[in-house]
Coordinates of C-alpha atoms in Angstrom, one line a residue:
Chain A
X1 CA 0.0 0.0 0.0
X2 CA 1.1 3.3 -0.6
X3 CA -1.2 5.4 1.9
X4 CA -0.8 9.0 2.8
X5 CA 0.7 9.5 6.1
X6 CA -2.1 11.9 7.6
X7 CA -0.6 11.5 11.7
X8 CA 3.0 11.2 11.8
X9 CA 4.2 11.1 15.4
X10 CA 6.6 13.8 15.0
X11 CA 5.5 15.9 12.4
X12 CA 1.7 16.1 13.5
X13 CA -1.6 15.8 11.4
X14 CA -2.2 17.2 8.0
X15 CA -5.8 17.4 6.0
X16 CA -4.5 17.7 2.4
X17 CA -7.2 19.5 -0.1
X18 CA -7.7 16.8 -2.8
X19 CA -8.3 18.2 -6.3
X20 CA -9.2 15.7 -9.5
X21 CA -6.7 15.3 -12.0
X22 CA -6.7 12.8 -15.5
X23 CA -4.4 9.9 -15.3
X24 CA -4.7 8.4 -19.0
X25 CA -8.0 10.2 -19.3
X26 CA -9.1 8.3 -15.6
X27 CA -9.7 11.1 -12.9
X28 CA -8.0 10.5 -9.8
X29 CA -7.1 12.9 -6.8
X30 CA -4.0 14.8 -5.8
X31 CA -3.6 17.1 -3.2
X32 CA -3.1 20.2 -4.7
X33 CA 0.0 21.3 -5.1
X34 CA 2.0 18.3 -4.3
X35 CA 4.2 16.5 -6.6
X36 CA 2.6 14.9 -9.5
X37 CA 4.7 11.9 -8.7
X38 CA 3.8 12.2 -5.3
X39 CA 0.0 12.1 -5.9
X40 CA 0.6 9.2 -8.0
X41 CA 2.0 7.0 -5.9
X42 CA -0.8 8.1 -3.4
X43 CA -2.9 6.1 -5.5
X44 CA -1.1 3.0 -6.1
X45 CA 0.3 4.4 -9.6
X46 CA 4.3 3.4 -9.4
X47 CA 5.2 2.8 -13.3
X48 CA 5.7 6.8 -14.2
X49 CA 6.5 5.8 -17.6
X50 CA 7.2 3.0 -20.4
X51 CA 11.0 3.0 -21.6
X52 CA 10.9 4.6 -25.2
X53 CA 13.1 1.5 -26.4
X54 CA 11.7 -1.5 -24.6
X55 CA 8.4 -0.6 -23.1
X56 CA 9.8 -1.8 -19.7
X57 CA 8.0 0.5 -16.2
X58 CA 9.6 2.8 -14.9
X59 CA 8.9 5.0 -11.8
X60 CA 10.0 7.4 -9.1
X61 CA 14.0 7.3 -8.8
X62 CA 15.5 10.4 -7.3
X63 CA 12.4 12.6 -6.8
X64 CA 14.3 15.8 -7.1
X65 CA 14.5 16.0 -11.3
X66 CA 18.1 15.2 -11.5
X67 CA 17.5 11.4 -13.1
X68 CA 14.4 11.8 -15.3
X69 CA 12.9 9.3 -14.9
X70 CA 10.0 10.1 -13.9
X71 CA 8.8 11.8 -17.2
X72 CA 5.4 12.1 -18.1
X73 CA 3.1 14.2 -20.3
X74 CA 1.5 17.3 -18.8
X75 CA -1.5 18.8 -20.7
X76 CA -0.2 17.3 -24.1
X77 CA 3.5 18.5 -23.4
X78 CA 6.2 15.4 -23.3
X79 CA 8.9 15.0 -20.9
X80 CA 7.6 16.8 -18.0
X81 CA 9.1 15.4 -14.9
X82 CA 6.4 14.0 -12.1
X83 CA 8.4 14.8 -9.2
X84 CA 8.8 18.6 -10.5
X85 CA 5.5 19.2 -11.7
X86 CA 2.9 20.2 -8.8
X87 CA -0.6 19.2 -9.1
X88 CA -3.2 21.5 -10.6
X89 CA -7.1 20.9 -10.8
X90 CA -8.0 19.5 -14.1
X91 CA -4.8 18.4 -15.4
X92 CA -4.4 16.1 -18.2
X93 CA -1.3 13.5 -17.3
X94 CA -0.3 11.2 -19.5
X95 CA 2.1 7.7 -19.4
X96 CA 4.8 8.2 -22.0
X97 CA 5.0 4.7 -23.8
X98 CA 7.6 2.8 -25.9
X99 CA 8.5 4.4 -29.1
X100 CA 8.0 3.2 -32.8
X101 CA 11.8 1.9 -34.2
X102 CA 11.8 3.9 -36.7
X103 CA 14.2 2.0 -38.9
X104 CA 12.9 -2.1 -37.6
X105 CA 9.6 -1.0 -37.9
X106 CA 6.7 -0.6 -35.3
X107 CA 6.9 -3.7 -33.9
X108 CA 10.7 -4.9 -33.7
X109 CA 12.2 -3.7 -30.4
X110 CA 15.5 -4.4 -29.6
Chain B
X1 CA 19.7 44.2 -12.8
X2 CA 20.2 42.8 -9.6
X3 CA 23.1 43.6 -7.0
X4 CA 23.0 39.2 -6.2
X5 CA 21.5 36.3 -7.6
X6 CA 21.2 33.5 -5.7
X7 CA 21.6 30.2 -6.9
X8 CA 19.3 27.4 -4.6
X9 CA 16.9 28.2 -2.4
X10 CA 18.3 25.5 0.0
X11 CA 19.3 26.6 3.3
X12 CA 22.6 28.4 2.4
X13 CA 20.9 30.4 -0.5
X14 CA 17.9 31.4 1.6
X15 CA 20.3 32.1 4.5
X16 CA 22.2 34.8 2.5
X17 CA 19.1 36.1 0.5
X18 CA 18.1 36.9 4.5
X19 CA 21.2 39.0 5.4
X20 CA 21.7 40.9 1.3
X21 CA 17.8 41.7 1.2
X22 CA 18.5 44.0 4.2
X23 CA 21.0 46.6 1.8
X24 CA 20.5 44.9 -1.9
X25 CA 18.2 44.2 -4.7
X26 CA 17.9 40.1 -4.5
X27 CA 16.9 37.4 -6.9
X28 CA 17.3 33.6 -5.7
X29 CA 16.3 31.1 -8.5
X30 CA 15.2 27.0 -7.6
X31 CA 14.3 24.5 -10.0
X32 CA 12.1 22.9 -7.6
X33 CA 8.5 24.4 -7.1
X34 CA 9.0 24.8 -2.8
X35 CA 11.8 26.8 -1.5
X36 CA 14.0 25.3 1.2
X37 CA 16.0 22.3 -1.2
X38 CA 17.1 19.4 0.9
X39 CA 15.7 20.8 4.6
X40 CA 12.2 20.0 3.3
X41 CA 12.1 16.1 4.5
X42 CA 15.0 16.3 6.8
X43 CA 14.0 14.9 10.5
X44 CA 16.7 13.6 13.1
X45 CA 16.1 13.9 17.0
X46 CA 19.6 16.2 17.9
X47 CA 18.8 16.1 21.6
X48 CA 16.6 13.8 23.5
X49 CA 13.1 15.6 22.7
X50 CA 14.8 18.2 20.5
X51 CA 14.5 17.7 16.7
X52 CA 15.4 19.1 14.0
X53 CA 12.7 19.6 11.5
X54 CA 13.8 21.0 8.2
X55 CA 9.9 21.6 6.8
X56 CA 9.8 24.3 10.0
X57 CA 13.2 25.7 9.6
X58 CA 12.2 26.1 5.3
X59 CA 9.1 27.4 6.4
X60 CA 11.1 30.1 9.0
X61 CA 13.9 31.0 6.0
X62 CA 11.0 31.7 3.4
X63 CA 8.9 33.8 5.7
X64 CA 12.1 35.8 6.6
X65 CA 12.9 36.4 3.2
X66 CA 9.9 36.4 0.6
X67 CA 8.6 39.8 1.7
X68 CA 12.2 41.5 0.3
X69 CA 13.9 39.2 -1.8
X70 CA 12.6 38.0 -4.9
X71 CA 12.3 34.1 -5.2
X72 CA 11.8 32.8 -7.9
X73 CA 10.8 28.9 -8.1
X74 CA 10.6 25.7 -10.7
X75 CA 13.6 27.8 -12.6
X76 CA 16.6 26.0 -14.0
X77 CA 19.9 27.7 -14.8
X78 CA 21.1 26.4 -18.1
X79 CA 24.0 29.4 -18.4
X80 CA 26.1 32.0 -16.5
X81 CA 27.9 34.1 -18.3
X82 CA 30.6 36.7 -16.9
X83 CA 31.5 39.8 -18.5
X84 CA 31.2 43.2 -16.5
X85 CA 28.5 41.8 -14.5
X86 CA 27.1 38.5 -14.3
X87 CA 24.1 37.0 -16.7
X88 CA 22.2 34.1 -15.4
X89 CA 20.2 31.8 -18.1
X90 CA 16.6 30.6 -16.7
X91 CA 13.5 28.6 -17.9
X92 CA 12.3 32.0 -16.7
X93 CA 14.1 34.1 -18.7
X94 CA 17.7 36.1 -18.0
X95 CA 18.8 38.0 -15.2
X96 CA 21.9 40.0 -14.6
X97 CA 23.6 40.9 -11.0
X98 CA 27.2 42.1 -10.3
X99 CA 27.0 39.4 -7.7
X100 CA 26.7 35.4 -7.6
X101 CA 26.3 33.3 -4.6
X102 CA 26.1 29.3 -6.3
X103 CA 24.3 27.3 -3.5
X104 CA 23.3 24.7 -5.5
X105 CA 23.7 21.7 -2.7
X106 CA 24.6 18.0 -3.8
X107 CA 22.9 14.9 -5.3
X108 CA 22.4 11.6 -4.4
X109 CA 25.1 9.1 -5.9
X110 CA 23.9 5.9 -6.6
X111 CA 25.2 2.1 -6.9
X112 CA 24.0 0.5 -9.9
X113 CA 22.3 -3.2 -8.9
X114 CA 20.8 -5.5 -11.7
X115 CA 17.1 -4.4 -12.0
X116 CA 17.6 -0.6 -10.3
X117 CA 15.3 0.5 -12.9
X118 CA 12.2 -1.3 -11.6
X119 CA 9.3 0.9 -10.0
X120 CA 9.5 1.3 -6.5
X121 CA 13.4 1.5 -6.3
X122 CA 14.4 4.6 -5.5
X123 CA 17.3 7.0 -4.0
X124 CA 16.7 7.3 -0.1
X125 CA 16.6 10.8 -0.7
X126 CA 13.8 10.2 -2.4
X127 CA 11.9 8.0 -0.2
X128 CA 12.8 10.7 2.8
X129 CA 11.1 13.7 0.6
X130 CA 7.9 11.2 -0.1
X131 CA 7.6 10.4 3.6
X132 CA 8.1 13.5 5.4
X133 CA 7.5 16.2 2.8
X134 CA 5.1 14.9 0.5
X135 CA 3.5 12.5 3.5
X136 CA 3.3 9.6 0.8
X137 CA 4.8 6.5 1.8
X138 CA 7.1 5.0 -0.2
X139 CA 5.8 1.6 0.2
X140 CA 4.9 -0.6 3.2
X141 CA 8.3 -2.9 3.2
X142 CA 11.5 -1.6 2.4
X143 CA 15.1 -2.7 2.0
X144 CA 18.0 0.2 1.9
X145 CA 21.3 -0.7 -0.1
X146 CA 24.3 1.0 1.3
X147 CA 25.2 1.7 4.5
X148 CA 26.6 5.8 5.5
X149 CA 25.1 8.4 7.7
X150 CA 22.6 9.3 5.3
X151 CA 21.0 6.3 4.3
X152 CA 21.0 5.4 8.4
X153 CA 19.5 8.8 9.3
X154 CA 16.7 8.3 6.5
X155 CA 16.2 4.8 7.5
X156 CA 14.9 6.5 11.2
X157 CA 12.7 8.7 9.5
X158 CA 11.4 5.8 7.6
X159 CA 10.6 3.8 11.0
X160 CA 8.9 7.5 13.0
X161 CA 6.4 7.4 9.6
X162 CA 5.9 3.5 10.2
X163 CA 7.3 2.2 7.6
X164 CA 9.1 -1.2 8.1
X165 CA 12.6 -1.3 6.6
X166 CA 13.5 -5.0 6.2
X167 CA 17.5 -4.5 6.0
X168 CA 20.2 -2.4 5.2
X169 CA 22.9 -3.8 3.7
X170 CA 25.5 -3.2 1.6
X171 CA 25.7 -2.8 -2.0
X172 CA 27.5 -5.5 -4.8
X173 CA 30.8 -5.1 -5.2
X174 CA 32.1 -4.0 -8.4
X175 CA 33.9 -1.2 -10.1
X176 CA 31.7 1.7 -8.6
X177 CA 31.0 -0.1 -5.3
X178 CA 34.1 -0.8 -3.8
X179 CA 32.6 -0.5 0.1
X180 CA 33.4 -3.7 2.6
X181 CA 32.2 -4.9 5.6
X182 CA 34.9 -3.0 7.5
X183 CA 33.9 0.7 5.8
X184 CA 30.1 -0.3 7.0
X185 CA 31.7 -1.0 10.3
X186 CA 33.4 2.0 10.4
X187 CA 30.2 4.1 9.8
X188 CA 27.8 2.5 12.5
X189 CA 31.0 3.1 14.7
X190 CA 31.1 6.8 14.2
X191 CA 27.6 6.9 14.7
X192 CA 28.4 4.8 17.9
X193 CA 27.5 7.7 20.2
X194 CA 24.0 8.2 19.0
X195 CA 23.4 4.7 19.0
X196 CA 22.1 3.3 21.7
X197 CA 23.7 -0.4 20.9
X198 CA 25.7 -2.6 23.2
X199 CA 27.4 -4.2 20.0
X200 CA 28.2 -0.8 18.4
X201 CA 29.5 0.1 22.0
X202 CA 31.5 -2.2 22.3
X203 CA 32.8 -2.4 18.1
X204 CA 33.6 1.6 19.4
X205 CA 35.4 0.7 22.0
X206 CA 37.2 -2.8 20.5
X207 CA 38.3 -1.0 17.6
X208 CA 38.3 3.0 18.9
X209 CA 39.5 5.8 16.2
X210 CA 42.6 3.2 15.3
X211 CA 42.6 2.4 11.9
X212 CA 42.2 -1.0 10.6
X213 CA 39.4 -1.6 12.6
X214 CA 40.3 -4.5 14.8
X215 CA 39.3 -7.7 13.0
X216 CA 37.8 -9.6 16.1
X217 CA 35.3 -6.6 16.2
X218 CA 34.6 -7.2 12.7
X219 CA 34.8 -11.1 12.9
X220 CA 32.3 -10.7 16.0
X221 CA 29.8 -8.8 14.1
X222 CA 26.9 -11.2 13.6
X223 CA 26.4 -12.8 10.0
X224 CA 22.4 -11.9 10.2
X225 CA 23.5 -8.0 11.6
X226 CA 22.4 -6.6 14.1
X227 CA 19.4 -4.3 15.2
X228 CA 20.9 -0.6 16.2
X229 CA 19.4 2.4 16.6
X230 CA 16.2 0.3 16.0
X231 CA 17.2 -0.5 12.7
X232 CA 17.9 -3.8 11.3
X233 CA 21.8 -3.4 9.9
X234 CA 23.2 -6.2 8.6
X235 CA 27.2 -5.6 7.5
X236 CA 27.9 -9.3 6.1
X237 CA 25.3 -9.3 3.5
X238 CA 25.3 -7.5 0.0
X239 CA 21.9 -7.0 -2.1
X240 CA 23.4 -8.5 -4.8
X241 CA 19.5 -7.9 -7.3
X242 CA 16.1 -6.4 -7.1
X243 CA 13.4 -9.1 -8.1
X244 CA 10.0 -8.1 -10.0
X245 CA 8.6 -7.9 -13.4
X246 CA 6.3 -5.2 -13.5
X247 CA 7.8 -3.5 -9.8
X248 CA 10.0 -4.2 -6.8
X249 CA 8.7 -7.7 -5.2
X250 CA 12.2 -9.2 -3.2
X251 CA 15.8 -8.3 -3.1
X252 CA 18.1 -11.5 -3.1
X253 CA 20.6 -11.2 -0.2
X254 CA 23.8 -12.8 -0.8
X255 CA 25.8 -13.3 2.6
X256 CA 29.7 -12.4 3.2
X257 CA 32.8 -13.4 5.0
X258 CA 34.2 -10.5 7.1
X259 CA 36.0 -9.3 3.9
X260 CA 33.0 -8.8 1.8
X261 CA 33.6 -12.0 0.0
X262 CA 30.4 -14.0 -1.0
X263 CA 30.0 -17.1 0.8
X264 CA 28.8 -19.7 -1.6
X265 CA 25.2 -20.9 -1.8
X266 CA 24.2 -18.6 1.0
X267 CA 21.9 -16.4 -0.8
X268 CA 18.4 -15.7 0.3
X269 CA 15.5 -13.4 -1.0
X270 CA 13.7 -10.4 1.6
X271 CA 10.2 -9.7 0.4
X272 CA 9.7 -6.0 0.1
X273 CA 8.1 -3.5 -1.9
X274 CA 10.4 -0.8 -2.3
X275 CA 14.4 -0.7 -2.4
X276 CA 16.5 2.6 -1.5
X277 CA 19.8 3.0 -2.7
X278 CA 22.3 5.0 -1.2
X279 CA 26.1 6.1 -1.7
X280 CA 26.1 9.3 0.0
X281 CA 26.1 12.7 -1.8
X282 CA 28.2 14.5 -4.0
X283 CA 28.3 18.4 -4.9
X284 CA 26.7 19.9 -7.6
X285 CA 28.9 21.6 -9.5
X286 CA 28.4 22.6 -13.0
X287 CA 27.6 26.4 -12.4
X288 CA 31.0 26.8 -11.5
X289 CA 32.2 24.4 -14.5
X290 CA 30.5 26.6 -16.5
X291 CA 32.5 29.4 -15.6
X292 CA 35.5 27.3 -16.1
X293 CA 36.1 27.7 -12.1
X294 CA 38.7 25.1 -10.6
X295 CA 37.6 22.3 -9.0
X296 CA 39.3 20.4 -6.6
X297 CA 38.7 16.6 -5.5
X298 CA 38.3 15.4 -2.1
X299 CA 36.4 12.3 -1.0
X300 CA 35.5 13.3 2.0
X301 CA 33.7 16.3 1.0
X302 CA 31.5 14.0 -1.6
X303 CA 33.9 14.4 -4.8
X304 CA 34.9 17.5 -7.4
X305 CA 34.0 20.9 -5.5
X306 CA 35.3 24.5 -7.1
X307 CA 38.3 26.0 -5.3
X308 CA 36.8 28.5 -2.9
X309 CA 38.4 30.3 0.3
X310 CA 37.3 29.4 3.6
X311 CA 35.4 32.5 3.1
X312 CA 33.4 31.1 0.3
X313 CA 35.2 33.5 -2.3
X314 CA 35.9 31.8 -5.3
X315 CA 38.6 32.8 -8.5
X316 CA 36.3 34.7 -9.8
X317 CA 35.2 38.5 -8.4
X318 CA 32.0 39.1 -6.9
X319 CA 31.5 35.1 -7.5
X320 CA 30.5 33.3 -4.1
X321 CA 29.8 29.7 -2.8
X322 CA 27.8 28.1 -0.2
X323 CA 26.5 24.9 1.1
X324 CA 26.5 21.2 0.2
X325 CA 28.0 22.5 -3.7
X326 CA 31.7 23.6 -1.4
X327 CA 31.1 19.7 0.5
X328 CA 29.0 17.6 1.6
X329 CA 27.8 18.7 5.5
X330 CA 24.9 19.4 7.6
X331 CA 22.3 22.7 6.9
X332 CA 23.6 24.4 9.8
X333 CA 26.7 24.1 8.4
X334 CA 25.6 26.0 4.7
X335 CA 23.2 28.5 7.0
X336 CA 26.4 29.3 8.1
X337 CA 28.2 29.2 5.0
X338 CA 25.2 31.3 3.3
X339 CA 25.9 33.9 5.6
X340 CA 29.5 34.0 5.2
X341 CA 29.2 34.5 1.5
X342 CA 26.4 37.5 2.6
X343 CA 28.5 39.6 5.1
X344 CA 31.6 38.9 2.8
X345 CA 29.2 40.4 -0.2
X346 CA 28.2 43.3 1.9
X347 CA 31.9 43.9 2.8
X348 CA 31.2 43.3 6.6
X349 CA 34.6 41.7 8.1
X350 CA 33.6 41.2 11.3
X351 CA 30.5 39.7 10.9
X352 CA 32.2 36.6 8.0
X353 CA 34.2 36.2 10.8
X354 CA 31.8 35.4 13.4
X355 CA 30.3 33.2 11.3
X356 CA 33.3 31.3 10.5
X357 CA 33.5 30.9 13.9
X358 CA 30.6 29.2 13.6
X359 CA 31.2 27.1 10.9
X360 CA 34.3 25.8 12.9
X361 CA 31.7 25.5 15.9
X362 CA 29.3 23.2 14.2
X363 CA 31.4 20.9 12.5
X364 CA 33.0 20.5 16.0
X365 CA 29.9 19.6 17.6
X366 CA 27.5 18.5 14.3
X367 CA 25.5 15.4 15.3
X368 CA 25.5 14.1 12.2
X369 CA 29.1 13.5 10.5
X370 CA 29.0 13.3 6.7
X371 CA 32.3 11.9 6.2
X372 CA 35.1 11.3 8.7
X373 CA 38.0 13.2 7.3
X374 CA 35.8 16.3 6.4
X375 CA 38.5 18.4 8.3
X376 CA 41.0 16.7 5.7
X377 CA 39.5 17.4 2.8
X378 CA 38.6 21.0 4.0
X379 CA 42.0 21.5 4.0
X380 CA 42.9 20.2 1.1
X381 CA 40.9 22.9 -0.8
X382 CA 42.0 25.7 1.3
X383 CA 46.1 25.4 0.7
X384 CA 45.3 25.0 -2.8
X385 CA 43.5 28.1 -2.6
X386 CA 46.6 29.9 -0.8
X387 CA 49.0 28.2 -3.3
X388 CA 47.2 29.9 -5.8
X389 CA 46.5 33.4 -4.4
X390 CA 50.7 33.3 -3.5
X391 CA 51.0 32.4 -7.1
X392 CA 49.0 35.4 -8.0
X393 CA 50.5 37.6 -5.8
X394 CA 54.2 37.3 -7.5

């Protein structure tokens, strides 16, 4: 499970204000503000992204935007990074997927 | 124009936009959308009842400076440029100042393990902003890979948010990960006074500040690990792979002689949804590669960091650094250092002295110790600086 912590023993309570937002068109919540990768995890989401090359999942790595790989697309805009990107009311968020081999063909992936 | 811009709106950038505001015209720039960098998510208990909460102390910095100083946030620097004065390139567009302060803090390094790249495997940094930051947790079960002061001060926070962390070993060896059982041991013991284990008590005092570590200590050290500091450490076992097709489902724990080397057949695999890897921090530097500053390397301060007087002044003039970007140490530390790089800015003598002083205070006293030979590497950086400036001067 990948619950929010509302009562942390140290840090105290928090009442987040959930907005909805589209995860491949689905409308989940996300407390505004927060991380997109953050609010996706919230709701079990972990694979961020499909590699270009191989299709394999990829998720939430350094959560600062050094690594990347947490790329996803924003309101039709590629390569936004989750962990970078707060949540906004509305937002269209997309799963990047594997990419067409341009010179194999659409369906030979090396 | 601008009189500074401030690179990093961490706890050295915010600490000098505090002091500058006060007689100058301030810009500080962060690519992340929250001020504060690496104190948001930071948690550790410095006395008994006394802790350090880094979301508070961001939250104190930001109030003190976002009425005066202009802060400007999810804002990369891609270019500086120096000619008369300096020229900053942003995602928001380009600013000029006669003066730079870069306080651009450090990154996590990571060990490389088959299947890294699987969801829920993450840096612990990462983990540590999701639990105490973002209050998401990273997962219910976790196992940490590597074994330093970071990754056992974020495996605390971990366990005060409930979250079960399984082991923490070390990492596989190969050509990046060179770490044995006897570096590991070396850690928990210079941690040995924060933790309240008979084992690590008694590892202190078998193998005291004498270096090798005495091998019965090491040969003593049970081949499961122990639990310290509440925390289940384990210095005779590597994660050796991350198991899972479409995420994390088990690590596969391969168990070690004293040396580090494998024992055969004794492998096993820990359940867990969610691996953190850790191999301390390093500096992040390319501001000042940019403008084709030095850099000097030192291990202990986390790796290349540009050459830079104990007063933060770098080659350059009107150029300044602060923080984790000059070596890897605490926040009080780069508060410190932020202010150092302020009074110097302003031309205030006295004052980058006292905080020197307090520099030289904290690392004295810091709870947490990034690296052991900081001191070492500290001066390593400063007579090359004075072996420079001599050069200059003849």
């Amino acid at each position: 499970m990948t619950d929010r912590i509302m009562n942390h023993k140290i840090l105290g309570t928090i009442q987040p204000e959930l907005v909805p937002f589209r995860w491949n068109g689905e409308i989940i919540h996300g407390a505004e503000g927060e991380s997109l990768a953050a609010a996706l995890l919230a709701n079990g989401i972990r694979t961020l992204r499909r590699h270009e090359k191989d299709g394999k999942p990829r998720g939430i790595y350094c959560n600062i935007g050094h690594c990347s790989e947490c790329r996803v697309t924003v309101n039709g805009e590629r390569n936004q990074r989750a962990c970078l990107t707060p949540v906004e009311k509305g937002m269209d968020v997309e799963q990047q997927t594997e990419l067409p081999h341009l010179v194999k063909g659409d369906d030979a992936h090396v | 124009m601008f009189d500074t811009i401030i690179i990093g709106a961490g706890p050295a950038g915010l600490s000098a936009a505090g002091i500058l505001q006060e007689k100058q015209k301030v810009l500080v720039l962060d690519e992340y959308f929250h001020a504060g960098g690496r104190l948001l998510g930071q948690l550790y208990e410095e006395k008994k009842g006394k802790w350090w909460n880094g979301l508070e102390i961001a939250r104190k910095l930001v109030s003190d400076t976002q009425d005066k100083t202009e802060i400007r946030l999810s804002t990369s620097v891609y270019d500086v440029e120096l000619d008369d004065t300096y020229t900053v390139h942003t995602t928001s567009g380009t600013f000029r100042s006669r003066h730079l302060i870069i306080a651009t803090g450090s990154r996590e390094k990571s060990n490389p393990l088959p299947e890294w790249d699987l969801p829920g495997v993450m840096t612990v940094g990462a983990a540590q902003v999701l639990t105490n930051f973002s209050r998401v947790r990273p997962g219910d079960k976790g196992v940490i890979v590597g074994i330093n002061p970071l990754s056992m001060v974020i495996a605390m926070e971990l366990g005060y948010a409930d979250i079960d962390v399984a082991k923490i070993c070390l990492p596989p060896e190969n050509l990046l990960s060179t770490q044995k059982p006897e570096d590991a041991f070396e850690t928990l013991v210079s941690l040995g006074h924060s933790a309240p284990s008979r084992f690590i008590s008694t590892g202190a005092g078998l193998a005291g500040k004498a270096k090798p570590i005495h091998p019965a200590a090491l040969k003593l050290f049970p081949k499961n690990g122990i639990r310290a500091m509440g925390l289940p450490i384990s210095i005779k076992e590597k994660i050796i792979r991350i198991n899972g097709t479409e995420k994390v489902e088990s690590v596969t724990v391969q168990k070690t002689d004293s040396k580090g080397k494998p024992l055969n057949g004794k492998t096993r695999e820990v359940k867990c949804d969610f691996v953190c890897i850790s191999d301390g921090l390093a500096p992040l530097s390319e501001i000042g590669s940019l403008l084709n500053l030095k850099h000097v390397y030192a291990e202990s301060l986390g790796g290349y960091v540009p050459l830079h007087s104990e007063m933060m002044e770098t080659e350059l003039p009107n150029l300044y650094v602060a923080g984790n970007v000059t070596g890897i140490e605490n926040a009080k530390v780069a508060m410190y250092q932020g202010q150092l790089a302020a009074h110097k800015i302003l031309g205030d003598e006295d004052a980058a002295m006292r905080s020197l002083s307090a520099i030289t205070h904290e690392r004295k006293n810091a709870k947490v110790k990034f690296h052991k030979d900081l001191l070492q590497g500290r001066e390593t950086v400063e007579t090359m600086w004075r072996e420079i400036e001599k050069r200059k001067a003849e």
